[in-house]
Amino acid sequence: MITYNFTTNICRIGMYKTPRGTQDILPAEQAYWRFIDQQASILCQRYGYQRIDTPVFEESGLFYRSIGAGTDIVDKEMYTFEDRSGTKMTLRPEGTAPVCRAYIEHGMHNLPQPVRLYYFAPIFRYERPQAGRYRQHYQFGVEALGDADPSLDAEVIDLAWQFLASLGMKMLVLQVNNIGCKLCRGDYLPRLKQYYSMHSEALCPNCQVRLERSPLRLLDCKNPSCQQIAQNAPKIIDHLCPQCDSHFKQVKGYLAYLEIPLEINPYLVRGLDYYSSTVFEIQPEGGGAQSTIGGGGRYDNLIEELAGRATPAVGFAAGIERIILNMQKQGIEPPPIPQPKVYVAYLGEEGSREAVKLVARLRRAGLGAIKAPGGRSLKAQLKQANSLGAAQVVIIGEEEAKRGSIILRDMEKGDQKEIPQQKAVTLLRDFYV
Ligand code: HAM
């Protein structure tokens, strides 16, 4: 908050806060982030997915064209602005379209197909903030571009499942559906519209619009009265063309070989327009659609719609904040991030100089060490070493500095001994193994 005084030309700066729906990731939470990031990259390496990073903002048209007008994201949630040249830009509201743009722009169709890519990136959506729903969140996502084989759908679902399992997460439910291709929808959508027209008065205002503009999205409405109506709606899996039907059967077959338990949810449609054929979501048991941890599916037409060659593709993304919330609910602790084990306390100017030298030697030798802050009593320094969890405290007083020695104090045992400074690195290294 800034209060500007026009008479004095002075800005008074009040207390700033994180923008609504965003959060700081404080050091205490970093262990979760590091663990999740590490597991994601280990798994991606194992599955042959390479990292890609795209800009935080893209030309808005990319998202209008891919996610689709009529979706909540495009209609209500994008952070769009004009840059100084008047070009409309949008902060990335999802990761798939930018990856497809990069695939086309860099001629990745010339690489061996499918091209397997992954990202770990911030995503921006102007949503109504609540637990697990933010205006800036992070996604880990994978995209496999250039192969229509159903075993690739199974691979992506397997990767998503193994990723969450590698974090120790249990009690997850995988829901799968097939929302068909243009051909199946030609048969199905008129039936769906006919059914919903019979219930139009009971639909929420948004669904009244969906009925005209994007009938498939009617099945995705979270309004209780619309959900009630959805329960008896015709199912797209009963209207799949032979090709989509066979694809769906094969995906289910592969997932059975991989022993991944799944539920068929014939009303699962996802909130972005580019999907066709396989779609899936992973939720915590009893969590419901609002708490979805990850989701994805096939988007066989997207690259062509973005002016690339016809390129089948499949992918998924998971929300990191939701993963962490669920890990915490399940009592899963990430491995702690190691902290420096050595704390160097000192007395006097000479002691401070020797402390600076010793800390530098330890750090250059690959050992974590920190020097006590200035102007504190030895008692206060030891107290701080204790609260920082140091295993060993080095004390350098004026006398030790003159003698070229240090006092080494074992914090757990409480005993201490004087040793020559030259031996410090060798001795302290033992505490790091
Ligand atoms: P999405 O389902 O919109 O899919 O988002 C993926 C995940 O991001 C969600 O399952 C959820 O965990 C998390 N998420 C979404 N919105 C929020 C939010 N406002 N706050 C916190 N977490 C959120 C996609 O974005 C697709 N691009 C996924 C994909 C990749 N499909 C194919 N490839």
XYZ file of C-alpha atoms and ligand atoms in Angstrom:
466
model
C 0.000 0.000 0.000
C 1.415 3.403 -0.959
C 0.048 6.735 0.259
C 1.255 9.571 -1.898
C 1.395 13.058 -0.478
C 1.156 15.539 -3.363
C 2.285 18.516 -1.276
C 5.492 16.959 -0.032
C 6.051 14.642 -3.021
C 6.765 11.827 -0.580
C 5.520 8.253 -0.824
C 4.608 6.735 2.530
C 4.966 3.008 2.250
C 2.530 0.953 4.291
C 2.539 -2.807 4.822
C 2.516 -4.726 1.584
C 0.982 -8.161 1.430
C 1.000 -10.974 -1.097
C -1.631 -10.280 -3.760
C -4.923 -12.078 -3.049
C -4.780 -15.722 -4.073
C -0.973 -15.882 -4.089
C 1.420 -17.081 -1.438
C 5.031 -16.903 -0.378
C 6.796 -20.230 -0.251
C 8.697 -19.804 2.976
C 11.890 -21.709 3.895
C 9.887 -23.977 6.223
C 7.852 -25.270 3.239
C 10.735 -25.570 0.806
C 11.417 -29.198 1.705
C 8.070 -30.169 0.113
C 8.859 -28.202 -3.048
C 12.343 -29.586 -3.397
C 11.172 -33.150 -2.808
C 8.340 -32.878 -5.336
C 10.569 -31.202 -7.920
C 13.245 -33.880 -7.434
C 10.785 -36.790 -7.696
C 9.281 -35.236 -10.824
C 12.630 -34.876 -12.559
C 13.865 -38.326 -11.495
C 10.708 -39.892 -12.882
C 10.771 -37.857 -16.087
C 14.336 -38.905 -16.722
C 13.319 -42.533 -16.181
C 10.405 -42.221 -18.615
C 12.442 -40.273 -21.198
C 10.757 -36.856 -20.772
C 12.993 -33.801 -21.231
C 12.495 -30.480 -19.505
C 11.121 -27.492 -21.370
C 10.650 -23.968 -20.023
C 8.444 -21.538 -21.899
C 7.884 -17.809 -21.186
C 5.599 -16.800 -18.333
C 3.488 -14.830 -20.835
C 2.406 -15.523 -24.390
C 0.315 -13.754 -26.990
C -3.282 -13.981 -25.764
C -4.493 -15.506 -29.024
C -2.646 -18.731 -28.224
C -4.899 -19.335 -25.244
C -8.139 -18.120 -26.851
C -7.520 -20.569 -29.649
C -6.467 -23.563 -27.580
C -8.405 -23.457 -24.301
C -11.446 -22.114 -26.110
C -13.955 -19.260 -25.774
C -16.755 -20.290 -23.423
C -14.433 -21.965 -20.927
C -14.120 -20.425 -17.453
C -10.396 -19.925 -17.990
C -10.734 -17.856 -21.150
C -13.940 -16.037 -20.200
C -13.138 -15.133 -16.601
C -9.718 -16.117 -15.406
C -6.952 -14.892 -17.684
C -4.506 -12.186 -16.638
C -4.375 -10.288 -19.907
C -2.630 -7.003 -20.555
C -1.437 -4.902 -23.440
C 2.308 -4.434 -23.606
C 3.833 -1.107 -24.644
C 3.588 -2.042 -28.317
C -0.132 -2.675 -27.936
C 0.172 -6.476 -28.233
C -2.257 -8.420 -26.059
C -0.360 -10.738 -23.743
C -1.590 -13.266 -21.171
C 0.151 -14.757 -18.159
C 0.250 -18.508 -18.787
C -3.083 -19.951 -17.511
C -1.956 -23.519 -18.337
C 1.083 -25.285 -19.778
C -0.094 -27.360 -22.749
C -0.685 -24.630 -25.352
C 2.762 -23.016 -24.809
C 4.422 -26.433 -25.229
C 2.504 -26.996 -28.479
C 3.506 -23.522 -29.652
C 7.147 -24.390 -28.910
C 6.790 -27.772 -30.689
C 5.608 -25.996 -33.852
C 7.979 -23.016 -33.602
C 11.091 -25.171 -33.184
C 10.167 -27.763 -35.803
C 10.078 -30.583 -33.269
C 8.172 -32.751 -35.760
C 11.661 -33.402 -37.214
C 12.753 -35.113 -33.986
C 12.048 -38.786 -33.281
C 8.354 -39.008 -32.316
C 6.813 -38.889 -29.845
C 8.629 -35.913 -28.357
C 8.396 -36.295 -24.577
C 8.546 -33.025 -22.630
C 7.917 -31.879 -19.060
C 7.667 -28.594 -17.166
C 7.450 -27.264 -13.651
C 6.014 -23.786 -13.908
C 3.846 -21.080 -12.334
C 0.318 -20.801 -13.712
C -2.000 -17.786 -13.358
C -5.782 -17.913 -13.123
C -8.003 -15.183 -11.712
C -10.109 -17.551 -9.604
C -11.987 -17.045 -6.347
C -9.295 -18.014 -3.847
C -9.913 -20.756 -1.299
C -7.962 -23.683 0.161
C -6.244 -25.390 -2.771
C -7.360 -22.767 -5.284
C -5.062 -19.853 -5.977
C -4.488 -17.111 -8.516
C -0.903 -18.221 -8.912
C -0.181 -21.908 -8.553
C 2.497 -24.251 -9.858
C 2.055 -27.226 -12.124
C 4.231 -30.177 -12.947
C 3.123 -31.338 -16.371
C 4.184 -33.714 -19.135
C 3.308 -33.683 -22.826
C 3.995 -36.514 -25.293
C 3.599 -35.192 -28.830
C 3.523 -37.054 -32.112
C 2.036 -40.495 -31.455
C -1.586 -41.651 -31.426
C -0.903 -45.046 -29.876
C -3.113 -45.848 -26.864
C -0.086 -47.200 -25.004
C 1.149 -43.579 -24.845
C -2.042 -42.545 -23.004
C -1.333 -45.380 -20.568
C 2.287 -44.247 -20.216
C 1.239 -40.703 -19.290
C -1.350 -41.959 -16.797
C 1.217 -44.379 -15.368
C 3.749 -41.555 -15.001
C 1.166 -39.398 -13.192
C 0.241 -42.281 -10.893
C 3.842 -43.307 -10.136
C 4.784 -39.676 -9.512
C 2.129 -39.298 -6.810
C 3.017 -42.732 -5.393
C 6.700 -41.738 -5.247
C 5.693 -38.878 -2.945
C 4.113 -41.419 -0.609
C 0.558 -40.429 -1.498
C -2.146 -43.011 -0.967
C -5.913 -43.142 -1.171
C -6.095 -41.642 -4.625
C -8.766 -42.285 -7.196
C -8.077 -42.296 -10.928
C -11.095 -41.508 -13.089
C -10.942 -42.107 -16.812
C -13.304 -41.328 -19.661
C -13.248 -41.049 -23.429
C -14.950 -37.941 -24.821
C -14.659 -39.077 -28.431
C -13.529 -37.299 -31.575
C -15.386 -34.914 -33.910
C -17.077 -37.920 -35.502
C -18.486 -39.358 -32.244
C -19.584 -35.944 -31.070
C -21.549 -35.395 -34.291
C -23.768 -38.243 -33.165
C -23.683 -37.550 -29.436
C -24.025 -33.771 -28.998
C -27.542 -33.474 -30.536
C -28.731 -36.183 -28.095
C -27.087 -34.401 -25.182
C -28.647 -31.092 -26.204
C -32.038 -32.696 -26.602
C -31.828 -34.199 -23.113
C -30.709 -30.928 -21.506
C -33.337 -28.908 -23.378
C -35.944 -30.932 -21.510
C -34.421 -29.729 -18.210
C -33.409 -26.223 -19.256
C -35.473 -24.374 -16.580
C -33.610 -26.197 -13.815
C -30.167 -25.329 -15.209
C -27.962 -22.660 -13.633
C -27.510 -19.441 -15.702
C -24.039 -20.570 -16.852
C -25.414 -23.852 -18.140
C -28.187 -22.047 -20.019
C -25.355 -20.475 -22.035
C -23.393 -23.742 -22.246
C -26.434 -25.469 -23.727
C -26.052 -23.209 -26.748
C -22.303 -22.682 -26.887
C -20.553 -25.772 -25.521
C -22.996 -28.534 -24.548
C -20.270 -31.016 -23.501
C -19.297 -28.621 -20.718
C -22.805 -29.028 -19.198
C -21.540 -32.287 -17.702
C -18.743 -30.426 -15.904
C -20.964 -28.019 -13.925
C -20.449 -28.117 -10.145
C -23.900 -26.660 -9.371
C -25.843 -29.338 -7.373
C -29.012 -28.994 -9.429
C -27.058 -29.309 -12.714
C -25.128 -32.290 -11.309
C -28.451 -33.960 -10.527
C -29.561 -33.494 -14.130
C -26.195 -34.767 -15.421
C -26.742 -38.087 -13.665
C -29.239 -39.261 -16.287
C -27.708 -37.566 -19.298
C -26.730 -39.727 -22.273
C -23.143 -40.955 -21.965
C -20.619 -40.278 -24.697
C -18.974 -43.676 -24.191
C -22.209 -45.215 -25.529
C -21.766 -43.198 -28.727
C -18.070 -43.637 -29.553
C -17.066 -44.274 -33.158
C -15.349 -47.662 -33.713
C -11.899 -46.056 -33.638
C -12.442 -44.214 -30.336
C -14.157 -47.239 -28.858
C -11.169 -49.435 -29.726
C -8.751 -46.774 -28.418
C -10.616 -46.615 -25.105
C -10.606 -50.410 -24.758
C -6.873 -50.539 -25.429
C -6.080 -47.773 -22.924
C -8.092 -49.648 -20.262
C -6.303 -52.846 -21.234
C -2.836 -51.298 -20.867
C -3.761 -49.765 -17.521
C -4.905 -53.193 -16.357
C -1.499 -54.665 -17.360
C 0.144 -51.846 -15.432
C -2.080 -52.686 -12.431
C -3.331 -49.139 -12.094
C -6.783 -49.156 -10.510
C -9.287 -46.899 -12.231
C -12.895 -45.833 -12.200
C -14.723 -45.078 -15.405
C -16.511 -41.744 -15.028
C -18.657 -41.330 -18.148
C -19.342 -37.686 -17.227
C -15.748 -36.568 -16.877
C -15.149 -33.882 -19.534
C -12.403 -31.535 -18.171
C -12.460 -27.741 -18.272
C -10.434 -27.029 -21.409
C -11.722 -27.304 -24.971
C -8.762 -28.945 -26.666
C -9.323 -32.486 -25.388
C -10.515 -35.385 -27.488
C -10.622 -39.131 -26.804
C -8.984 -40.087 -23.471
C -9.439 -37.780 -20.472
C -8.562 -38.503 -16.851
C -8.307 -36.973 -13.391
C -6.744 -38.017 -10.116
C -8.472 -37.029 -6.892
C -8.031 -37.840 -3.226
C -10.522 -40.481 -2.082
C -13.844 -38.810 -1.252
C -12.414 -35.477 -2.397
C -14.648 -34.627 -5.356
C -13.834 -32.690 -8.488
C -12.958 -29.448 -6.631
C -9.951 -31.112 -5.036
C -8.541 -32.679 -8.209
C -4.793 -33.102 -7.857
C -4.014 -33.693 -11.490
C -5.637 -34.275 -14.830
C -5.028 -34.543 -18.512
C -5.837 -36.394 -21.667
C -5.442 -36.480 -25.434
C -5.521 -33.365 -27.557
C -5.048 -34.775 -31.045
C -6.310 -31.665 -32.896
C -4.611 -28.900 -30.947
C -1.319 -28.633 -32.804
C -3.110 -28.492 -36.142
C -5.476 -25.836 -34.772
C -2.418 -23.803 -33.824
C -1.275 -23.984 -37.447
C 1.099 -26.926 -37.045
C 0.907 -30.283 -38.829
C -1.712 -32.777 -37.675
C 0.012 -34.186 -34.569
C -1.672 -36.426 -32.009
C -0.633 -35.738 -28.427
C -1.406 -36.581 -24.830
C -0.382 -35.098 -21.482
C -1.234 -34.314 -17.897
C -0.510 -31.752 -15.201
C -0.723 -31.771 -11.415
C -1.057 -28.809 -9.046
C 1.845 -28.661 -6.595
C -0.003 -26.753 -3.832
C -2.794 -29.346 -3.880
C -0.237 -32.141 -3.705
C 1.346 -30.517 -0.644
C -2.047 -30.007 1.026
C -2.803 -33.693 0.522
C 0.642 -34.806 1.692
C 0.107 -32.793 4.867
C -3.383 -34.259 5.335
C -1.889 -37.737 4.971
C 0.941 -36.905 7.408
C 3.661 -37.327 4.751
C 6.862 -35.476 5.652
C 9.398 -34.733 2.918
C 13.074 -35.449 3.593
C 14.481 -32.365 5.351
C 16.836 -30.054 3.481
C 20.249 -30.449 5.164
C 21.346 -27.385 7.131
C 24.943 -26.435 8.034
C 26.088 -28.605 10.918
C 28.942 -26.367 12.012
C 28.497 -23.046 13.800
C 31.558 -20.898 14.323
C 31.398 -18.704 17.428
C 34.127 -16.211 18.269
C 35.216 -13.487 20.643
C 37.030 -10.283 19.764
C 38.297 -8.847 16.494
C 41.069 -11.391 16.038
C 38.564 -14.180 16.750
C 36.200 -12.746 14.125
C 38.944 -12.729 11.474
C 39.893 -16.312 12.206
C 36.197 -17.287 12.185
C 35.739 -15.771 8.711
C 38.778 -17.718 7.458
C 37.691 -20.992 9.012
C 34.091 -20.764 7.738
C 35.444 -20.090 4.246
C 37.807 -23.090 4.455
C 34.996 -25.354 5.590
C 32.667 -24.138 2.828
C 35.358 -24.510 0.170
C 35.900 -28.061 1.410
C 32.193 -28.703 0.804
C 31.025 -28.540 4.435
C 28.104 -26.355 5.531
C 29.138 -23.789 8.142
C 27.900 -20.449 9.410
C 29.589 -17.720 11.373
C 27.904 -16.210 14.424
C 26.491 -12.705 13.999
C 28.498 -9.805 15.387
C 28.468 -8.338 18.871
C 27.019 -11.188 20.895
C 28.175 -12.819 24.083
C 29.448 -16.376 23.858
C 26.364 -17.528 25.766
C 24.070 -15.884 23.190
C 26.086 -17.412 20.338
C 25.802 -20.912 21.826
C 22.098 -20.402 22.319
C 21.710 -19.467 18.661
C 23.836 -22.460 17.575
C 21.468 -24.648 19.543
C 18.312 -23.213 18.003
C 19.812 -23.579 14.521
C 20.415 -27.258 15.228
C 24.233 -27.125 14.851
C 25.910 -30.425 15.739
C 29.362 -28.899 16.265
C 30.308 -25.472 17.510
C 33.753 -24.062 16.910
C 34.766 -21.381 19.406
C 37.610 -19.011 18.581
C 38.498 -16.627 21.380
C 41.358 -14.088 21.375
C 43.639 -16.651 23.039
C 42.859 -19.454 20.603
C 43.315 -17.033 17.701
C 46.805 -16.206 18.938
C 47.671 -19.871 19.483
C 46.329 -20.936 16.057
C 43.862 -23.302 17.680
C 40.089 -23.652 18.058
C 37.763 -25.110 20.641
C 35.505 -27.775 19.207
C 32.284 -28.346 21.138
C 30.056 -31.341 20.515
C 26.553 -29.977 21.102
C 24.942 -33.336 21.764
C 27.515 -34.667 24.207
C 28.246 -31.223 25.646
C 32.046 -31.891 25.784
C 34.718 -29.767 24.159
C 38.403 -29.930 23.280
C 41.067 -27.620 21.909
C 42.624 -28.635 18.582
C 44.975 -26.974 16.087
C 43.065 -24.923 13.477
C 44.770 -26.848 10.670
C 43.002 -30.042 11.758
C 39.526 -28.476 11.857
C 38.436 -29.354 8.321
C 39.605 -32.989 8.565
C 37.975 -33.499 11.948
C 34.696 -31.798 11.057
C 34.382 -33.713 7.805
C 33.679 -36.831 9.901
C 30.407 -35.288 11.047
C 29.206 -35.042 7.497
C 29.426 -38.720 6.650
P -6.076 -28.428 -15.244
O -6.949 -29.560 -14.786
O -6.750 -27.152 -15.556
O -5.300 -28.981 -16.497
O -4.953 -28.150 -14.172
C -4.100 -29.171 -13.715
C -4.036 -29.177 -12.201
O -3.606 -27.897 -11.730
C -5.377 -29.376 -11.502
O -5.692 -30.741 -11.422
C -5.103 -28.789 -10.136
O -4.404 -29.700 -9.302
C -4.160 -27.653 -10.447
N -4.887 -26.378 -10.454
C -5.667 -25.890 -11.433
N -6.142 -24.681 -11.092
C -5.653 -24.405 -9.862
C -5.751 -23.299 -8.964
N -6.469 -22.225 -9.276
N -5.108 -23.358 -7.772
C -4.365 -24.439 -7.452
N -4.215 -25.507 -8.272
C -4.854 -25.482 -9.452
C -4.430 -28.254 -17.246
O -4.014 -27.163 -16.943
C -3.960 -28.997 -18.470
N -2.982 -28.160 -19.162
C -3.358 -30.345 -18.093
C -2.859 -31.082 -19.281
C -1.573 -31.230 -19.662
N -3.601 -31.701 -20.171
C -2.827 -32.247 -21.106
N -1.590 -31.952 -20.803
